[in-house]
XYZ file of C-alpha atoms in Angstrom:
674
model
C 59.215 110.936 233.695
C 59.905 113.306 230.826
C 57.814 111.155 228.495
C 54.835 111.361 230.846
C 55.284 115.100 231.126
C 55.255 115.516 227.330
C 52.108 113.403 227.058
C 50.443 115.478 229.759
C 51.453 118.674 227.961
C 49.959 117.418 224.711
C 46.697 116.552 226.443
C 46.627 120.038 227.885
C 46.722 121.670 224.398
C 43.434 123.147 223.294
C 41.778 120.768 220.753
C 41.203 123.690 218.403
C 44.882 124.593 218.482
C 45.731 120.950 217.957
C 43.546 120.836 214.820
C 45.164 124.038 213.610
C 48.654 122.587 214.089
C 47.614 119.435 212.233
C 46.143 121.486 209.400
C 49.321 123.540 209.139
C 51.436 120.404 209.121
C 49.403 118.987 206.234
C 49.265 122.304 204.387
C 52.975 123.119 204.574
C 54.060 120.775 201.728
C 51.294 122.131 199.504
C 52.190 125.684 200.437
C 55.815 124.936 199.604
C 54.834 123.472 196.221
C 52.558 126.448 195.584
C 55.420 128.856 196.216
C 57.660 126.882 193.862
C 54.917 126.930 191.218
C 54.444 130.673 191.639
C 58.186 131.270 191.348
C 58.491 129.099 188.211
C 55.601 130.946 186.595
C 57.131 134.279 187.546
C 60.399 133.424 185.774
C 58.422 131.852 182.900
C 60.041 128.443 183.294
C 59.093 125.732 180.822
C 57.280 125.733 177.469
C 54.006 127.491 176.833
C 51.534 124.597 176.598
C 48.432 126.705 175.943
C 46.294 125.423 173.082
C 45.896 128.854 171.531
C 48.031 131.957 171.411
C 46.203 135.266 171.673
C 46.981 138.104 169.277
C 45.583 141.586 168.797
C 45.419 143.286 165.429
C 42.938 145.194 163.273
C 41.287 146.297 166.499
C 40.259 142.771 167.557
C 41.552 139.890 169.662
C 42.202 136.594 167.885
C 43.243 133.045 168.727
C 45.624 130.924 166.686
C 46.985 127.452 167.442
C 50.092 127.610 169.620
C 53.009 125.490 168.264
C 54.267 124.997 171.824
C 51.247 122.887 172.771
C 53.026 119.955 171.091
C 55.245 119.729 174.188
C 52.315 118.239 176.050
C 52.792 115.120 173.932
C 56.370 115.224 172.572
C 58.729 116.298 175.318
C 61.826 114.759 173.731
C 60.953 113.894 170.139
C 62.717 115.896 167.435
C 59.544 117.292 165.939
C 58.351 120.839 165.373
C 54.727 121.060 164.252
C 53.629 123.682 161.778
C 50.180 124.509 163.159
C 47.413 125.782 160.984
C 47.706 129.575 160.765
C 43.959 130.069 160.801
C 42.542 132.609 163.209
C 39.327 132.589 165.177
C 37.882 135.638 166.852
C 38.358 135.656 170.619
C 34.743 136.764 170.832
C 32.735 134.484 168.582
C 30.744 136.560 166.069
C 26.978 136.226 166.394
C 25.498 133.603 164.088
C 28.854 131.997 163.268
C 28.972 128.194 163.024
C 32.326 127.062 164.413
C 33.793 123.663 163.474
C 36.982 122.202 164.946
C 38.726 119.372 163.071
C 40.881 117.011 165.154
C 43.280 114.244 164.202
C 46.777 113.466 162.992
C 48.708 114.075 159.804
C 45.752 113.403 157.488
C 43.809 116.179 159.205
C 46.888 118.393 158.891
C 46.779 117.718 155.140
C 50.082 115.862 154.708
C 51.785 115.699 152.237
C 50.196 119.038 151.369
C 50.190 122.137 153.495
C 46.913 123.058 155.204
C 45.382 124.269 151.949
C 45.290 120.647 150.778
C 43.531 119.326 153.893
C 39.874 118.375 154.145
C 39.135 121.248 156.595
C 40.120 123.783 153.900
C 38.033 121.996 151.265
C 35.126 121.728 153.718
C 35.261 125.451 154.516
C 35.055 126.388 150.834
C 32.252 123.891 150.204
C 30.159 125.105 153.129
C 30.574 128.722 152.032
C 29.387 127.760 148.556
C 26.414 125.737 149.780
C 25.357 128.025 152.673
C 26.612 131.485 151.714
C 24.248 133.218 154.156
C 25.651 131.483 157.249
C 29.079 132.547 158.533
C 31.221 129.473 159.131
C 34.652 128.827 160.634
C 36.465 125.539 160.029
C 39.521 125.382 162.294
C 42.173 122.767 161.571
C 43.668 121.503 164.859
C 45.375 118.479 163.338
C 48.818 117.553 164.662
C 51.180 115.023 163.111
C 51.945 111.765 164.986
C 49.179 112.202 167.545
C 46.274 109.907 168.360
C 43.110 109.658 170.444
C 44.888 110.878 173.598
C 45.520 114.204 171.878
C 42.022 114.314 170.395
C 40.513 113.796 173.851
C 42.878 116.247 175.544
C 42.297 119.029 173.015
C 38.611 118.213 172.586
C 37.900 118.699 176.274
C 39.605 122.089 176.150
C 37.577 123.388 173.220
C 34.316 123.976 175.064
C 35.385 127.439 176.205
C 35.777 128.388 172.524
C 32.115 127.664 171.725
C 32.308 124.898 169.120
C 29.193 123.937 167.193
C 30.658 120.715 165.772
C 33.747 118.533 166.188
C 35.050 116.406 163.324
C 37.475 113.640 164.288
C 39.590 111.772 161.747
C 41.808 109.618 163.914
C 42.998 106.026 164.318
C 46.094 105.401 162.202
C 48.476 106.570 164.952
C 46.937 104.670 167.849
C 49.954 102.413 168.369
C 52.879 104.712 167.581
C 51.468 108.193 168.059
C 52.106 110.275 171.173
C 51.501 108.193 174.339
C 50.631 105.162 172.194
C 51.193 101.691 173.643
C 54.068 100.941 171.227
C 55.401 104.473 170.893
C 58.760 105.880 171.890
C 56.704 108.834 173.110
C 54.872 106.605 175.585
C 55.071 108.037 179.093
C 53.038 105.704 181.326
C 51.973 102.043 181.211
C 48.248 102.686 181.634
C 45.568 104.968 180.243
C 44.697 106.444 183.632
C 48.318 107.445 184.268
C 48.644 108.985 180.803
C 45.495 111.026 181.361
C 46.827 112.114 184.749
C 50.077 113.125 183.055
C 48.154 115.286 180.568
C 46.630 117.166 183.494
C 49.830 117.503 185.527
C 51.980 118.613 182.593
C 50.447 122.099 182.747
C 52.026 122.645 186.178
C 55.489 124.213 186.016
C 56.593 122.208 189.057
C 55.779 119.023 187.195
C 57.665 120.296 184.152
C 60.684 120.942 186.377
C 60.584 117.385 187.732
C 60.218 116.059 184.185
C 63.220 118.060 183.049
C 65.339 116.766 185.948
C 64.393 113.161 185.113
C 65.302 113.665 181.443
C 68.685 115.088 182.395
C 69.379 112.224 184.780
C 68.531 109.750 182.042
C 70.954 111.543 179.780
C 73.691 111.224 182.391
C 72.876 107.534 182.679
C 73.696 107.083 179.010
C 70.215 106.788 177.521
C 70.065 108.138 173.952
C 68.825 111.682 173.532
C 66.225 112.652 171.001
C 68.835 114.527 168.996
C 70.340 111.200 167.979
C 67.152 110.514 166.060
C 67.204 113.767 164.109
C 68.122 112.029 160.880
C 65.223 109.574 161.152
C 61.768 110.244 159.819
C 59.101 111.066 162.370
C 57.600 107.630 161.683
C 60.822 105.980 162.804
C 61.278 108.315 165.755
C 57.904 107.464 167.278
C 57.706 103.802 166.264
C 61.217 102.640 166.955
C 60.556 99.706 164.576
C 58.448 97.996 167.229
C 55.968 95.431 165.937
C 52.583 94.511 167.404
C 50.883 91.240 166.497
C 47.123 91.326 166.052
C 45.347 90.012 169.145
C 48.376 90.437 171.404
C 48.181 92.129 174.799
C 49.499 95.419 173.399
C 47.025 95.241 170.530
C 44.057 94.713 172.853
C 45.263 97.473 175.144
C 45.486 99.947 172.237
C 41.988 99.046 171.035
C 40.546 99.467 174.536
C 42.249 102.851 174.975
C 41.001 104.020 171.588
C 37.416 103.066 172.383
C 37.515 104.659 175.843
C 39.022 107.904 174.533
C 36.338 108.197 171.856
C 33.590 107.434 174.356
C 34.955 109.970 176.846
C 35.076 112.691 174.196
C 31.494 111.933 173.175
C 30.403 111.912 176.825
C 32.029 115.310 177.421
C 30.281 116.812 174.370
C 26.855 115.284 175.061
C 25.629 117.529 177.920
C 26.807 120.562 175.963
C 24.837 119.410 172.893
C 27.908 119.525 170.665
C 27.712 116.826 167.958
C 30.831 114.863 167.033
C 31.506 113.241 163.664
C 33.806 110.237 164.051
C 35.389 108.913 160.862
C 36.520 105.499 159.708
C 40.088 105.415 158.440
C 41.014 104.791 154.812
C 44.338 103.489 153.558
C 46.022 102.091 150.466
C 45.036 98.441 150.209
C 45.812 97.813 146.559
C 49.434 98.948 146.206
C 50.769 98.899 149.774
C 52.185 95.545 150.843
C 52.406 94.852 154.588
C 55.458 96.440 156.175
C 56.206 93.490 158.481
C 54.906 89.924 158.290
C 55.208 87.660 161.317
C 54.954 83.888 161.469
C 52.678 82.203 163.966
C 54.346 81.826 167.342
C 55.791 78.395 168.062
C 55.816 77.047 164.502
C 57.797 73.840 164.280
C 60.980 74.158 162.174
C 59.732 71.537 159.692
C 56.425 73.381 159.217
C 58.268 76.683 158.812
C 60.525 75.211 156.130
C 57.515 73.791 154.287
C 55.774 77.148 154.455
C 58.805 79.010 153.120
C 59.195 76.541 150.270
C 55.555 76.920 149.200
C 55.598 80.685 149.679
C 58.787 81.195 147.662
C 57.540 78.887 144.919
C 54.325 80.920 144.711
C 56.316 84.158 144.557
C 58.396 82.807 141.658
C 55.297 81.706 139.764
C 53.620 85.050 140.387
C 56.694 86.880 139.042
C 56.470 84.794 135.852
C 52.816 85.727 135.402
C 51.446 82.293 136.350
C 48.880 83.586 138.833
C 46.688 80.463 138.936
C 49.600 78.198 139.783
C 50.869 80.749 142.293
C 47.494 80.753 144.032
C 47.703 76.997 144.515
C 51.058 77.371 146.288
C 49.883 80.333 148.344
C 46.749 78.574 149.548
C 48.809 75.554 150.505
C 51.143 77.830 152.479
C 48.140 79.484 154.168
C 47.063 76.075 155.454
C 50.354 75.982 157.383
C 50.425 79.620 158.565
C 47.394 81.785 157.838
C 48.719 84.741 159.805
C 51.570 85.716 157.500
C 50.512 89.141 156.192
C 52.445 89.248 152.911
C 51.014 85.884 151.895
C 47.505 87.343 151.876
C 48.684 90.414 149.966
C 50.107 88.175 147.259
C 46.913 86.122 147.120
C 44.981 89.377 146.761
C 47.233 90.561 143.928
C 46.702 87.295 142.035
C 42.924 87.562 142.454
C 42.997 91.253 141.543
C 44.896 90.533 138.340
C 42.335 87.894 137.411
C 39.492 90.381 137.769
C 38.178 88.837 140.989
C 38.031 92.188 142.817
C 35.557 91.186 145.537
C 37.684 88.220 146.637
C 40.831 90.348 146.313
C 39.436 93.016 148.638
C 38.925 90.495 151.425
C 42.532 89.343 151.106
C 43.886 92.883 150.898
C 42.062 93.693 154.130
C 43.409 90.565 155.758
C 46.948 91.528 154.718
C 46.548 94.991 156.207
C 45.028 93.677 159.433
C 47.913 91.228 159.926
C 50.634 93.820 159.218
C 52.696 93.753 162.424
C 53.988 97.293 161.881
C 50.741 99.101 162.677
C 50.807 102.338 160.759
C 47.409 101.610 159.178
C 44.143 101.312 161.097
C 42.754 97.797 160.811
C 39.214 96.418 160.570
C 38.628 96.115 164.320
C 39.438 99.766 164.942
C 37.170 100.825 162.088
C 34.431 98.620 163.555
C 34.849 100.455 166.874
C 34.448 103.766 165.050
C 31.307 102.561 163.269
C 29.883 101.485 166.618
C 29.984 105.107 167.811
C 27.221 106.006 165.349
C 24.525 104.642 167.627
C 25.421 106.837 170.577
C 23.639 110.067 171.443
C 25.282 113.098 169.846
C 27.614 110.940 167.723
C 27.625 110.849 163.933
C 29.768 108.612 161.769
C 31.406 109.401 158.467
C 32.333 106.112 156.823
C 35.260 107.601 154.923
C 36.672 104.160 154.166
C 33.452 103.062 152.465
C 33.065 106.420 150.727
C 36.551 106.340 149.198
C 36.123 102.672 148.336
C 33.006 103.536 146.331
C 35.021 106.209 144.486
C 37.818 103.748 143.594
C 38.162 101.439 140.579
C 36.783 97.970 141.406
C 36.047 99.343 144.920
C 39.715 98.875 145.828
C 41.395 101.900 147.403
C 44.855 102.491 146.011
C 47.036 105.295 144.737
C 44.066 106.759 142.921
C 43.148 108.404 146.256
C 46.050 107.608 148.628
C 49.548 109.063 148.164
C 51.490 106.204 149.784
C 50.213 104.003 152.597
C 47.506 106.150 154.201
C 47.588 109.879 153.390
C 44.870 110.883 150.907
C 45.714 112.714 147.728
C 44.303 116.204 147.297
C 41.300 114.721 145.514
C 40.898 112.187 148.311
C 40.824 115.046 150.824
C 38.358 116.876 148.576
C 36.032 113.853 148.593
C 36.310 113.573 152.381
C 35.125 117.180 152.707
C 32.190 116.367 150.446
C 31.133 113.498 152.714
C 31.371 115.630 155.849
C 29.243 118.326 154.190
C 26.697 115.703 153.133
C 26.381 114.456 156.723
C 25.988 118.005 158.004
C 23.262 118.703 155.453
C 21.433 115.483 156.232
C 21.521 116.274 159.949
C 20.443 119.887 159.474
C 23.671 121.242 160.925
C 24.744 124.754 159.928
C 21.311 125.271 158.322
C 18.104 123.252 157.831
C 18.531 120.747 155.013
C 16.096 122.666 152.797
C 18.186 125.850 152.959
C 21.344 124.249 151.610
C 22.329 124.829 148.019
C 22.479 121.901 145.610
C 25.565 119.756 146.139
C 25.784 118.159 142.723
C 28.351 117.402 140.053
C 28.302 121.013 138.893
C 29.241 122.307 142.342
C 31.893 119.610 142.635
C 33.404 120.575 139.311
C 33.462 124.277 140.154
C 34.962 123.742 143.617
C 37.636 121.399 142.308
C 38.477 123.715 139.422
C 38.933 126.604 141.885
C 40.687 124.559 144.574
C 43.275 126.488 146.590
C 46.163 124.397 145.268
C 48.696 125.358 142.626
C 51.382 123.370 140.787
C 54.000 124.338 143.372
C 51.773 122.786 146.087
C 51.657 119.577 144.079
C 55.437 119.634 143.680
C 55.871 120.081 147.445
C 53.557 117.154 148.131
C 55.322 114.922 145.620
C 58.726 115.830 147.068
C 57.587 114.999 150.605
C 56.313 111.611 149.467
C 59.582 111.020 147.623
C 61.587 111.593 150.797
C 59.176 109.657 153.012
C 59.077 106.541 150.845
C 62.861 106.514 150.384
C 63.346 105.572 154.039
C 62.142 103.092 156.620
C 59.604 101.473 156.766
C 59.303 101.542 152.972
C 62.959 100.594 152.613
C 65.295 99.014 155.134
C 68.210 101.152 153.928
C 67.594 104.764 152.845
C 67.502 105.343 149.107
C 69.148 108.287 147.414
C 66.656 110.956 146.376
C 67.563 112.619 143.099
C 68.347 116.350 143.483
C 66.151 118.832 141.643
C 67.866 120.561 138.692
C 68.514 124.227 139.429
C 66.832 125.115 136.127
C 63.492 123.690 137.294
C 62.382 126.788 139.199
C 59.070 125.609 140.625
C 60.375 122.230 141.761
C 63.417 123.923 143.248
C 61.123 126.213 145.243
C 59.163 123.172 146.395
C 62.347 121.407 147.429
C 63.489 124.425 149.447
C 60.132 124.511 151.236
C 60.275 120.791 152.044
C 63.701 121.387 153.609
C 62.283 124.316 155.644
C 64.561 126.779 153.900
C 61.636 128.990 152.909
C 58.070 129.195 154.151
C 54.842 128.352 152.391
C 53.905 131.971 151.714
C 57.354 132.701 150.297
C 57.042 129.704 147.970
C 53.861 131.115 146.471
C 55.215 134.652 146.262
C 58.309 133.455 144.392
C 56.200 131.222 142.163
C 54.042 134.252 141.332
C 57.157 136.283 140.497
C 58.362 133.437 138.269
C 55.061 133.382 136.381
C 55.003 137.174 135.996
C 58.509 137.099 134.578
C 57.298 134.593 131.986
C 54.177 136.624 131.220
C 51.907 133.922 132.668
C 49.704 136.337 134.584
C 46.686 134.082 135.325
C 49.035 131.572 136.934
C 50.601 134.324 139.049
C 47.147 135.493 140.125
C 46.296 131.950 141.177
C 49.326 131.849 143.474
C 48.158 134.929 145.373
C 44.555 133.691 145.416
C 45.749 130.464 147.045
C 47.486 132.414 149.815
C 44.383 134.554 150.368
C 42.203 131.465 150.594
C 44.313 129.992 153.368
C 45.481 133.204 155.069
C 42.554 135.605 154.648
C 43.808 137.839 157.473
C 47.028 138.862 155.712
C 46.536 141.959 153.590
C 49.624 141.873 151.332
C 48.429 138.991 149.072
C 45.228 140.946 148.372
C 47.240 143.930 147.207
C 49.490 141.788 145.012
C 46.518 140.040 143.408
C 44.679 143.328 142.874
C 47.722 144.784 141.124
C 47.735 141.935 138.613
C 44.053 142.475 137.828
C 44.486 146.257 137.661
C 47.479 146.051 135.331
C 45.486 143.660 133.129
C 42.669 146.225 132.929
C 40.281 143.974 134.840
C 39.082 146.723 137.163
C 36.040 144.829 138.390
C 38.148 141.972 139.778
C 40.709 144.390 141.171
C 37.971 146.334 142.979
C 36.492 143.160 144.478
C 39.860 142.092 145.849
C 40.664 145.555 147.207
C 37.300 145.872 148.956
C 37.977 142.509 150.605
C 41.400 143.767 151.688
C 39.808 146.746 153.461
C 37.854 144.299 155.621
C 41.181 142.855 156.758
C 43.164 146.042 157.163
C 42.567 149.495 155.653
C 45.642 150.508 153.667
C 46.683 153.600 151.781
C 47.429 151.563 148.654
C 44.011 149.911 148.463
C 42.205 153.179 149.157
C 44.154 155.028 146.472
C 43.681 152.363 143.795
C 39.964 152.111 144.556
C 39.782 155.862 143.953
C 41.619 155.452 140.644
C 39.246 152.703 139.535
C 36.178 154.760 140.390
C 37.604 157.791 138.564
C 38.325 155.700 135.453
C 34.771 154.354 135.518
C 33.313 157.849 136.046
C 31.965 157.054 139.519
C 33.136 160.451 140.651
C 31.455 160.610 144.053
C 33.023 157.276 145.038
C 36.406 158.418 143.731
C 36.249 161.585 145.865
C 35.271 159.513 148.901
C 38.287 157.245 148.519
C 40.732 160.062 147.733
C 39.556 162.095 150.715
C 39.877 158.981 152.915
C 43.629 159.000 152.197
C 43.918 161.843 154.710
C 43.174 159.347 157.502
C 46.501 157.602 156.912
C 49.886 158.963 158.011
C 51.148 161.110 155.168
C 53.621 159.570 152.767
C 55.701 162.386 151.232
C 56.443 160.206 148.204
C 52.764 159.974 147.217
C 51.110 162.950 148.913
C 51.391 165.267 145.896
C 50.086 162.665 143.475
C 47.177 161.801 145.774
C 46.219 165.469 145.968
C 46.467 165.772 142.173
C 44.055 162.832 141.704
C 41.601 164.330 144.184
C 41.744 167.618 142.299
C 40.894 165.774 139.070
C 37.919 164.181 140.821
C 36.774 167.599 142.103
C 36.930 168.982 138.578
C 35.007 166.009 137.198
C 32.291 166.577 139.800
C 31.919 170.264 138.920
C 33.812 171.686 141.893
C 36.559 173.825 140.320
C 36.923 176.033 143.405
C 37.809 173.043 145.578
C 40.201 171.831 142.878
C 41.973 175.198 142.610
C 42.337 175.536 146.370
C 43.814 172.035 146.623
C 46.151 172.556 143.660
C 47.426 175.869 145.016
C 48.131 174.284 148.394
C 49.869 171.349 146.737
C 51.991 173.573 144.509
C 53.182 175.542 147.542
C 54.065 172.375 149.494
C 55.571 170.508 146.548
C 56.870 173.121 144.090
C 58.796 170.452 142.146
C 55.600 168.485 141.381
C 54.917 169.722 137.871
C 51.533 167.973 137.213
C 49.834 170.024 139.945
C 51.257 173.312 138.610
C 50.275 172.457 135.043
C 46.725 171.488 135.996
C 46.319 174.597 138.126
C 47.438 176.778 135.204
C 45.004 175.046 132.871
C 42.094 175.461 135.261
C 42.865 179.116 135.883
C 43.222 179.767 132.171
C 39.852 178.225 131.519
C 38.439 180.477 134.229
C 39.946 183.553 132.542
C 42.633 184.031 135.173
C 46.406 184.246 134.972
C 48.814 182.236 137.064
C 50.349 184.558 139.625
């Protein structure tokens, strides 16, 4: 009876009220989650995942890359990125051509700091070739990331009005963040990883993620802190191998292609061109990290292979390359997929001057390397295929660096270890990007570009923003990297730097994060000044200015060197540039001194009078007034000089120069000092 009564009561409810109740029932969970989200945001729970941080200085708003955005991709990896410190105006200046560069550690500039990366070289080249067009080249590279990061960041850049995207990416596709073989993999499929990258911005999701991580820790799973002593390569890779053509390999290639296509598709309706780049690596001196035998080889065949392979290795070590080749080819007939075998065949051919045949074998060795830190031929083919799509351009960096290499074999002439370009390799990459931009009429019509010839190359390379201490830092990083896995199974001891080697000691301290990049250059400059090597000291400050043009102190330090050397023209140029960054009392005063020395009296008075706009510094106020009085006298205004000197003498009675000058002026005027 009661059941029938309840049913009758339900039927008696107004349909509109029933729909309202249903809507409330559905909405309550979302309302609850919304309140949780609002509360978490109010208490500022979780990391700041914004791409850019906003800062205000010099009367303007600026954006700079936020280090915390790495937590989108590395929630538990012991890794702190050092994002490019470049700034872009929150309100894009009219006529400015804005380029964003995306990718992994090569884009970052490793083993150099950002001043050794192709974006820095590209910026300087574009300014030299198109000086009339303002250009910004923003380095958004992040170590150990891949096409997921490129797509995620690329989609977010549209609000910042890009005119061009440059993508150098592919080496980290397996082991980079969210990669199919990475420890930083979060989901088994591309769609779930992309969903994760959207949800991770919600604080509620971050809370759930944090709870899961803590529960895993309680369950005994290793925390990221246990990996602190490992290189980042080992942290993300976990020594996991991937055989070419395997399921994981095919999945990674599919994801890479789809991510590139999605980025291009997002840019197309906005008419933003994208330059995709093939990946270069060391073929000539980098043996495969891991070689795998064909699955299911019979024990007898495996023993025969090992006998032939070892015999070939022994013959090769004794310099009998022809005989070694016979053994190696016989071994290849048994197992053609063993990566190191092809590397050894390539080395024998290379030594015999058969470079074209050697290149094919070197490529085969790289492609078969089961530890996939280097992009292989199929991935580069996928990149080249993007060139035919609307809005997509292709920079064949691999082919370009090959053409610049002896015997067309890329090795340590342009690559530091296995895949990171040397500074000159990065410099050449920037040249190729600029060439593509010129050919496509980007930045300016092709006819309005300056000549990009050997003379420009020589000048740009000679004035590159790198100093010896940068080279020492890069060499030290490579030394530490190649002393560990995967280059060596057991870590090698790295020789300490002698304390007497000042520059290398500074570099070593920077590599160990004991001092920052700016401090390295400041201390290097002080070292050079102490030794009387003033041009070298000036170069240190010029390097900082090139990379950090919005910091005023390096300008003042560089100007002081030029001023003390009597090179007033250079000092004035640097000081005028500093005023565009931040007006300072020091720059204004020294500009006045320079103008007075060069008898540009009106300019000197203008600068000296401008000192009144700054808060008064009692330590320099009297001297500033004295210099202004001298300028007044030089301009034929003795009355103004006397009035200023009298006022100064009353305020600073201990300042003898003002009293002496006042007495001299009054004497010349036939007056006596009262």
